[in-house]
Amino acid sequence: MLRLLVLALLLANAGYFAWSQGLLGAWGLAPMQNAEPQRLQQQIRPEAVQILREPEARRPETGAAATAECLLAGPLDEAQWGPVKTALQAWPAGTWSVEPAVQPGSWLVYMGKYDNGEQLARKRAQLRQLGVSFEALADPALEPGLALGRFASEAAANARLQALAEQGVRSARVLQEHPETRAQLLKLVAAPPRLAAVRPLLSAIKLRPCR
């Protein structure tokens, strides 16, 4: 029995040696070769490999840490859009796009225009007694005066005016503060260094992530 076991081990070792040396290749029994051309056949998309010079490899945009960011800006009116459009002309295609948008108008419940600061102070005191809040005016042409609310539609502003009348406010009226205007909605898809170059031009515009 022991002789049979020793003989089986010898045959197994001899078979492994013949297999590892490729002596059984004629019968399709041979280990995978880790040499050419087998290694070339195992490459995945070799055409995508790029050789960069040292200055290019150090650029943040070509490094692995430079992650493209998608942001929306706007709506931008014509005055805001002009300088931004000029700056974006040097960007590669596909890194920005623009589409038409509408900047909605706004309506104001307004009291004024008063003759002097003393008259304005009396109106403020009266509104406080009635429990009516007021806001600062964005348009200097309406000063001295009081804003009792801003609304996205004329109907909403008129509803507020009616409610104020029931509280005892008699001299308020509805004005259109800003008309509806056409604008541009800007989409930026780029690495942080490119975005940093246009952020000063968009300092007054709130940037928000793309959804």
C-alpha atoms as a PDB file:
ATOM      1  CA  MET A   1       0.000   0.000   0.000  1.00  0.00           C
ATOM      2  CA  LEU A   2       2.826   2.362   0.900  1.00  0.00           C
ATOM      3  CA  ARG A   3       4.545   1.560  -2.401  1.00  0.00           C
ATOM      4  CA  LEU A   4       1.431   2.527  -4.341  1.00  0.00           C
ATOM      5  CA  LEU A   5       1.176   5.836  -2.461  1.00  0.00           C
ATOM      6  CA  VAL A   6       4.844   6.680  -3.166  1.00  0.00           C
ATOM      7  CA  LEU A   7       4.373   5.751  -6.855  1.00  0.00           C
ATOM      8  CA  ALA A   8       1.262   7.996  -7.106  1.00  0.00           C
ATOM      9  CA  LEU A   9       3.160  10.948  -5.596  1.00  0.00           C
ATOM     10  CA  LEU A  10       6.046  10.456  -8.036  1.00  0.00           C
ATOM     11  CA  LEU A  11       3.639  10.390 -10.984  1.00  0.00           C
ATOM     12  CA  ALA A  12       1.840  13.489  -9.713  1.00  0.00           C
ATOM     13  CA  ASN A  13       5.116  15.419  -9.323  1.00  0.00           C
ATOM     14  CA  ALA A  14       6.268  14.333 -12.770  1.00  0.00           C
ATOM     15  CA  GLY A  15       2.951  15.432 -14.279  1.00  0.00           C
ATOM     16  CA  TYR A  16       3.080  18.849 -12.570  1.00  0.00           C
ATOM     17  CA  PHE A  17       6.654  19.385 -13.762  1.00  0.00           C
ATOM     18  CA  ALA A  18       5.717  18.522 -17.344  1.00  0.00           C
ATOM     19  CA  TRP A  19       2.674  20.872 -17.166  1.00  0.00           C
ATOM     20  CA  SER A  20       4.628  23.776 -15.643  1.00  0.00           C
ATOM     21  CA  GLN A  21       7.346  23.504 -18.292  1.00  0.00           C
ATOM     22  CA  GLY A  22       4.818  23.508 -21.106  1.00  0.00           C
ATOM     23  CA  LEU A  23       5.705  19.959 -22.184  1.00  0.00           C
ATOM     24  CA  LEU A  24       1.984  19.123 -22.400  1.00  0.00           C
ATOM     25  CA  GLY A  25       1.090  22.117 -24.565  1.00  0.00           C
ATOM     26  CA  ALA A  26       0.430  19.923 -27.582  1.00  0.00           C
ATOM     27  CA  TRP A  27      -2.514  18.417 -25.693  1.00  0.00           C
ATOM     28  CA  GLY A  28      -3.840  21.847 -24.601  1.00  0.00           C
ATOM     29  CA  LEU A  29      -2.430  21.475 -21.093  1.00  0.00           C
ATOM     30  CA  ALA A  30      -0.126  24.404 -20.286  1.00  0.00           C
ATOM     31  CA  PRO A  31      -0.103  27.311 -17.800  1.00  0.00           C
ATOM     32  CA  MET A  32      -1.093  30.836 -18.994  1.00  0.00           C
ATOM     33  CA  GLN A  33       1.944  32.646 -20.356  1.00  0.00           C
ATOM     34  CA  ASN A  34       2.732  35.980 -18.686  1.00  0.00           C
ATOM     35  CA  ALA A  35       4.617  37.304 -21.684  1.00  0.00           C
ATOM     36  CA  GLU A  36       3.980  38.809 -25.085  1.00  0.00           C
ATOM     37  CA  PRO A  37       1.598  38.682 -26.862  1.00  0.00           C
ATOM     38  CA  GLN A  38      -0.626  37.400 -24.037  1.00  0.00           C
ATOM     39  CA  ARG A  39      -0.109  40.507 -21.866  1.00  0.00           C
ATOM     40  CA  LEU A  40      -1.041  42.821 -24.751  1.00  0.00           C
ATOM     41  CA  GLN A  41      -4.301  40.931 -25.138  1.00  0.00           C
ATOM     42  CA  GLN A  42      -5.126  41.559 -21.457  1.00  0.00           C
ATOM     43  CA  GLN A  43      -4.858  45.379 -21.700  1.00  0.00           C
ATOM     44  CA  ILE A  44      -8.052  47.431 -21.259  1.00  0.00           C
ATOM     45  CA  ARG A  45      -8.436  50.435 -23.600  1.00  0.00           C
ATOM     46  CA  PRO A  46      -4.703  50.996 -24.241  1.00  0.00           C
ATOM     47  CA  GLU A  47      -5.604  53.826 -26.663  1.00  0.00           C
ATOM     48  CA  ALA A  48      -6.831  55.937 -23.704  1.00  0.00           C
ATOM     49  CA  VAL A  49      -3.356  56.110 -22.142  1.00  0.00           C
ATOM     50  CA  GLN A  50      -1.764  59.546 -22.524  1.00  0.00           C
ATOM     51  CA  ILE A  51       1.854  60.467 -21.870  1.00  0.00           C
ATOM     52  CA  LEU A  52       2.096  63.898 -20.219  1.00  0.00           C
ATOM     53  CA  ARG A  53       5.116  66.133 -19.868  1.00  0.00           C
ATOM     54  CA  GLU A  54       5.979  67.070 -16.294  1.00  0.00           C
ATOM     55  CA  PRO A  55       4.389  70.597 -16.397  1.00  0.00           C
ATOM     56  CA  GLU A  56       1.140  69.149 -17.760  1.00  0.00           C
ATOM     57  CA  ALA A  57       1.060  66.423 -15.114  1.00  0.00           C
ATOM     58  CA  ARG A  58       1.309  69.061 -12.373  1.00  0.00           C
ATOM     59  CA  ARG A  59      -1.705  71.068 -13.568  1.00  0.00           C
ATOM     60  CA  PRO A  60      -4.720  70.745 -11.202  1.00  0.00           C
ATOM     61  CA  GLU A  61      -7.078  70.116 -14.143  1.00  0.00           C
ATOM     62  CA  THR A  62      -5.167  67.029 -15.298  1.00  0.00           C
ATOM     63  CA  GLY A  63      -4.649  65.636 -11.817  1.00  0.00           C
ATOM     64  CA  ALA A  64      -6.895  63.027 -10.265  1.00  0.00           C
ATOM     65  CA  ALA A  65      -8.018  65.507  -7.596  1.00  0.00           C
ATOM     66  CA  ALA A  66      -9.567  67.911 -10.130  1.00  0.00           C
ATOM     67  CA  THR A  67     -13.215  66.924 -10.087  1.00  0.00           C
ATOM     68  CA  ALA A  68     -15.572  68.616 -12.514  1.00  0.00           C
ATOM     69  CA  GLU A  69     -18.360  70.565 -10.821  1.00  0.00           C
ATOM     70  CA  CYS A  70     -21.760  71.392 -12.298  1.00  0.00           C
ATOM     71  CA  LEU A  71     -23.324  74.714 -11.315  1.00  0.00           C
ATOM     72  CA  LEU A  72     -26.290  76.785 -12.452  1.00  0.00           C
ATOM     73  CA  ALA A  73     -26.188  80.587 -12.502  1.00  0.00           C
ATOM     74  CA  GLY A  74     -28.994  82.976 -13.170  1.00  0.00           C
ATOM     75  CA  PRO A  75     -31.256  84.071 -14.516  1.00  0.00           C
ATOM     76  CA  LEU A  76     -28.757  86.655 -15.856  1.00  0.00           C
ATOM     77  CA  ASP A  77     -29.952  89.870 -17.456  1.00  0.00           C
ATOM     78  CA  GLU A  78     -28.228  91.320 -20.519  1.00  0.00           C
ATOM     79  CA  ALA A  79     -25.861  93.495 -18.476  1.00  0.00           C
ATOM     80  CA  GLN A  80     -24.694  90.500 -16.430  1.00  0.00           C
ATOM     81  CA  TRP A  81     -24.568  88.050 -19.335  1.00  0.00           C
ATOM     82  CA  GLY A  82     -22.325  90.138 -21.645  1.00  0.00           C
ATOM     83  CA  PRO A  83     -19.039  89.978 -19.648  1.00  0.00           C
ATOM     84  CA  VAL A  84     -19.646  86.343 -18.652  1.00  0.00           C
ATOM     85  CA  LYS A  85     -20.185  85.309 -22.277  1.00  0.00           C
ATOM     86  CA  THR A  86     -16.900  86.959 -23.280  1.00  0.00           C
ATOM     87  CA  ALA A  87     -14.999  85.080 -20.549  1.00  0.00           C
ATOM     88  CA  LEU A  88     -16.528  81.742 -21.569  1.00  0.00           C
ATOM     89  CA  GLN A  89     -15.426  81.948 -25.211  1.00  0.00           C
ATOM     90  CA  ALA A  90     -12.057  80.402 -24.284  1.00  0.00           C
ATOM     91  CA  TRP A  91     -13.640  77.403 -22.531  1.00  0.00           C
ATOM     92  CA  PRO A  92     -13.718  74.038 -24.326  1.00  0.00           C
ATOM     93  CA  ALA A  93     -16.925  72.977 -26.018  1.00  0.00           C
ATOM     94  CA  GLY A  94     -19.329  71.184 -23.697  1.00  0.00           C
ATOM     95  CA  THR A  95     -18.153  72.901 -20.503  1.00  0.00           C
ATOM     96  CA  TRP A  96     -20.937  75.494 -20.536  1.00  0.00           C
ATOM     97  CA  SER A  97     -24.371  76.009 -22.027  1.00  0.00           C
ATOM     98  CA  VAL A  98     -27.069  78.642 -21.865  1.00  0.00           C
ATOM     99  CA  GLU A  99     -30.813  78.614 -22.341  1.00  0.00           C
ATOM    100  CA  PRO A 100     -33.462  81.346 -22.339  1.00  0.00           C
ATOM    101  CA  ALA A 101     -35.210  82.111 -19.072  1.00  0.00           C
ATOM    102  CA  VAL A 102     -37.743  84.605 -17.780  1.00  0.00           C
ATOM    103  CA  GLN A 103     -37.079  86.851 -14.814  1.00  0.00           C
ATOM    104  CA  PRO A 104     -40.507  87.265 -13.180  1.00  0.00           C
ATOM    105  CA  GLY A 105     -41.764  90.699 -12.296  1.00  0.00           C
ATOM    106  CA  SER A 106     -42.451  91.881  -8.762  1.00  0.00           C
ATOM    107  CA  TRP A 107     -45.259  93.943  -7.242  1.00  0.00           C
ATOM    108  CA  LEU A 108     -45.072  96.239  -4.248  1.00  0.00           C
ATOM    109  CA  VAL A 109     -47.638  97.413  -1.714  1.00  0.00           C
ATOM    110  CA  TYR A 110     -46.449 100.973  -1.218  1.00  0.00           C
ATOM    111  CA  MET A 111     -47.131 104.012   0.947  1.00  0.00           C
ATOM    112  CA  GLY A 112     -45.694 107.384  -0.037  1.00  0.00           C
ATOM    113  CA  LYS A 113     -44.040 109.392  -1.448  1.00  0.00           C
ATOM    114  CA  TYR A 114     -43.907 111.648   1.635  1.00  0.00           C
ATOM    115  CA  ASP A 115     -42.867 115.286   1.752  1.00  0.00           C
ATOM    116  CA  ASN A 116     -40.258 114.938   4.485  1.00  0.00           C
ATOM    117  CA  GLY A 117     -38.739 112.649   7.099  1.00  0.00           C
ATOM    118  CA  GLU A 118     -41.076 113.874   9.838  1.00  0.00           C
ATOM    119  CA  GLN A 119     -44.147 112.798   7.883  1.00  0.00           C
ATOM    120  CA  LEU A 120     -42.503 109.434   7.190  1.00  0.00           C
ATOM    121  CA  ALA A 121     -41.807 108.946  10.905  1.00  0.00           C
ATOM    122  CA  ARG A 122     -45.482 109.612  11.767  1.00  0.00           C
ATOM    123  CA  LYS A 123     -46.610 106.967   9.221  1.00  0.00           C
ATOM    124  CA  ARG A 124     -44.195 104.461  10.703  1.00  0.00           C
ATOM    125  CA  ALA A 125     -45.560 105.078  14.180  1.00  0.00           C
ATOM    126  CA  GLN A 126     -49.141 104.650  12.925  1.00  0.00           C
ATOM    127  CA  LEU A 127     -48.274 101.330  11.255  1.00  0.00           C
ATOM    128  CA  ARG A 128     -46.638 100.057  14.446  1.00  0.00           C
ATOM    129  CA  GLN A 129     -49.805 100.892  16.401  1.00  0.00           C
ATOM    130  CA  LEU A 130     -51.849  98.904  13.858  1.00  0.00           C
ATOM    131  CA  GLY A 131     -49.419  95.977  14.065  1.00  0.00           C
ATOM    132  CA  VAL A 132     -48.429  96.298  10.394  1.00  0.00           C
ATOM    133  CA  SER A 133     -44.856  95.503   9.413  1.00  0.00           C
ATOM    134  CA  PHE A 134     -42.953  97.391   6.702  1.00  0.00           C
ATOM    135  CA  GLU A 135     -39.731  96.907   4.725  1.00  0.00           C
ATOM    136  CA  ALA A 136     -36.928  98.995   3.286  1.00  0.00           C
ATOM    137  CA  LEU A 137     -37.382 100.229  -0.272  1.00  0.00           C
ATOM    138  CA  ALA A 138     -35.048  98.954  -2.988  1.00  0.00           C
ATOM    139  CA  ASP A 139     -35.796 101.848  -5.373  1.00  0.00           C
ATOM    140  CA  PRO A 140     -34.407 105.242  -4.246  1.00  0.00           C
ATOM    141  CA  ALA A 141     -36.937 106.957  -6.538  1.00  0.00           C
ATOM    142  CA  LEU A 142     -39.697 105.885  -4.129  1.00  0.00           C
ATOM    143  CA  GLU A 143     -38.023 107.438  -1.061  1.00  0.00           C
ATOM    144  CA  PRO A 144     -39.220 108.652   1.343  1.00  0.00           C
ATOM    145  CA  GLY A 145     -41.823 105.925   1.462  1.00  0.00           C
ATOM    146  CA  LEU A 146     -42.697 102.549   2.944  1.00  0.00           C
ATOM    147  CA  ALA A 147     -42.931  99.056   1.461  1.00  0.00           C
ATOM    148  CA  LEU A 148     -45.625  96.907   3.054  1.00  0.00           C
ATOM    149  CA  GLY A 149     -44.792  93.762   1.074  1.00  0.00           C
ATOM    150  CA  ARG A 150     -43.333  92.451  -2.181  1.00  0.00           C
ATOM    151  CA  PHE A 151     -45.151  89.875  -4.313  1.00  0.00           C
ATOM    152  CA  ALA A 152     -44.586  87.841  -7.475  1.00  0.00           C
ATOM    153  CA  SER A 153     -47.996  88.694  -8.926  1.00  0.00           C
ATOM    154  CA  GLU A 154     -50.353  91.660  -9.007  1.00  0.00           C
ATOM    155  CA  ALA A 155     -53.177  89.499  -7.657  1.00  0.00           C
ATOM    156  CA  ALA A 156     -51.177  88.604  -4.544  1.00  0.00           C
ATOM    157  CA  ALA A 157     -50.283  92.256  -3.987  1.00  0.00           C
ATOM    158  CA  ASN A 158     -53.950  93.310  -4.289  1.00  0.00           C
ATOM    159  CA  ALA A 159     -54.963  90.615  -1.803  1.00  0.00           C
ATOM    160  CA  ARG A 160     -52.445  92.009   0.666  1.00  0.00           C
ATOM    161  CA  LEU A 161     -53.728  95.534   0.027  1.00  0.00           C
ATOM    162  CA  GLN A 162     -57.289  94.397   0.843  1.00  0.00           C
ATOM    163  CA  ALA A 163     -56.126  92.753   4.066  1.00  0.00           C
ATOM    164  CA  LEU A 164     -54.296  95.950   5.086  1.00  0.00           C
ATOM    165  CA  ALA A 165     -57.422  98.011   4.429  1.00  0.00           C
ATOM    166  CA  GLU A 166     -59.320  95.813   6.860  1.00  0.00           C
ATOM    167  CA  GLN A 167     -56.601  96.588   9.435  1.00  0.00           C
ATOM    168  CA  GLY A 168     -57.106 100.327   8.973  1.00  0.00           C
ATOM    169  CA  VAL A 169     -54.404 101.151   6.381  1.00  0.00           C
ATOM    170  CA  ARG A 170     -56.051 103.563   3.911  1.00  0.00           C
ATOM    171  CA  SER A 171     -53.308 105.265   1.876  1.00  0.00           C
ATOM    172  CA  ALA A 172     -51.402 102.237   0.506  1.00  0.00           C
ATOM    173  CA  ARG A 173     -51.469 101.288  -3.171  1.00  0.00           C
ATOM    174  CA  VAL A 174     -50.020  98.603  -5.482  1.00  0.00           C
ATOM    175  CA  LEU A 175     -47.054  99.408  -7.763  1.00  0.00           C
ATOM    176  CA  GLN A 176     -45.142  97.222 -10.199  1.00  0.00           C
ATOM    177  CA  GLU A 177     -41.616  97.268  -8.824  1.00  0.00           C
ATOM    178  CA  HIS A 178     -39.925  95.291 -11.630  1.00  0.00           C
ATOM    179  CA  PRO A 179     -41.431  94.209 -14.970  1.00  0.00           C
ATOM    180  CA  GLU A 180     -41.026  90.688 -16.304  1.00  0.00           C
ATOM    181  CA  THR A 181     -37.795  90.487 -18.328  1.00  0.00           C
ATOM    182  CA  ARG A 182     -36.059  87.955 -20.556  1.00  0.00           C
ATOM    183  CA  ALA A 183     -32.832  86.517 -19.191  1.00  0.00           C
ATOM    184  CA  GLN A 184     -30.297  83.690 -19.588  1.00  0.00           C
ATOM    185  CA  LEU A 185     -29.845  80.591 -17.437  1.00  0.00           C
ATOM    186  CA  LEU A 186     -26.199  79.493 -17.444  1.00  0.00           C
ATOM    187  CA  LYS A 187     -24.913  75.961 -16.800  1.00  0.00           C
ATOM    188  CA  LEU A 188     -21.212  75.459 -16.037  1.00  0.00           C
ATOM    189  CA  VAL A 189     -19.483  72.061 -15.992  1.00  0.00           C
ATOM    190  CA  ALA A 190     -15.775  72.451 -15.281  1.00  0.00           C
ATOM    191  CA  ALA A 191     -12.939  71.828 -12.839  1.00  0.00           C
ATOM    192  CA  PRO A 192     -12.477  74.283  -9.935  1.00  0.00           C
ATOM    193  CA  PRO A 193      -9.660  76.333 -11.585  1.00  0.00           C
ATOM    194  CA  ARG A 194     -11.917  77.300 -14.503  1.00  0.00           C
ATOM    195  CA  LEU A 195     -14.841  78.080 -12.201  1.00  0.00           C
ATOM    196  CA  ALA A 196     -12.622  80.313 -10.072  1.00  0.00           C
ATOM    197  CA  ALA A 197     -11.841  82.420 -13.157  1.00  0.00           C
ATOM    198  CA  VAL A 198     -15.495  83.403 -13.700  1.00  0.00           C
ATOM    199  CA  ARG A 199     -16.683  83.605 -10.089  1.00  0.00           C
ATOM    200  CA  PRO A 200     -15.770  87.331  -9.785  1.00  0.00           C
ATOM    201  CA  LEU A 201     -18.072  88.046 -12.751  1.00  0.00           C
ATOM    202  CA  LEU A 202     -20.871  86.179 -10.979  1.00  0.00           C
ATOM    203  CA  SER A 203     -20.271  87.684  -7.544  1.00  0.00           C
ATOM    204  CA  ALA A 204     -23.799  89.113  -7.386  1.00  0.00           C
ATOM    205  CA  ILE A 205     -25.381  85.887  -8.700  1.00  0.00           C
ATOM    206  CA  LYS A 206     -26.154  82.909  -6.509  1.00  0.00           C
ATOM    207  CA  LEU A 207     -24.567  79.741  -7.914  1.00  0.00           C
ATOM    208  CA  ARG A 208     -26.391  76.502  -7.144  1.00  0.00           C
ATOM    209  CA  PRO A 209     -25.550  72.857  -7.855  1.00  0.00           C
ATOM    210  CA  CYS A 210     -27.104  71.209 -10.895  1.00  0.00           C
ATOM    211  CA  ARG A 211     -29.872  68.746 -10.010  1.00  0.00           C
END
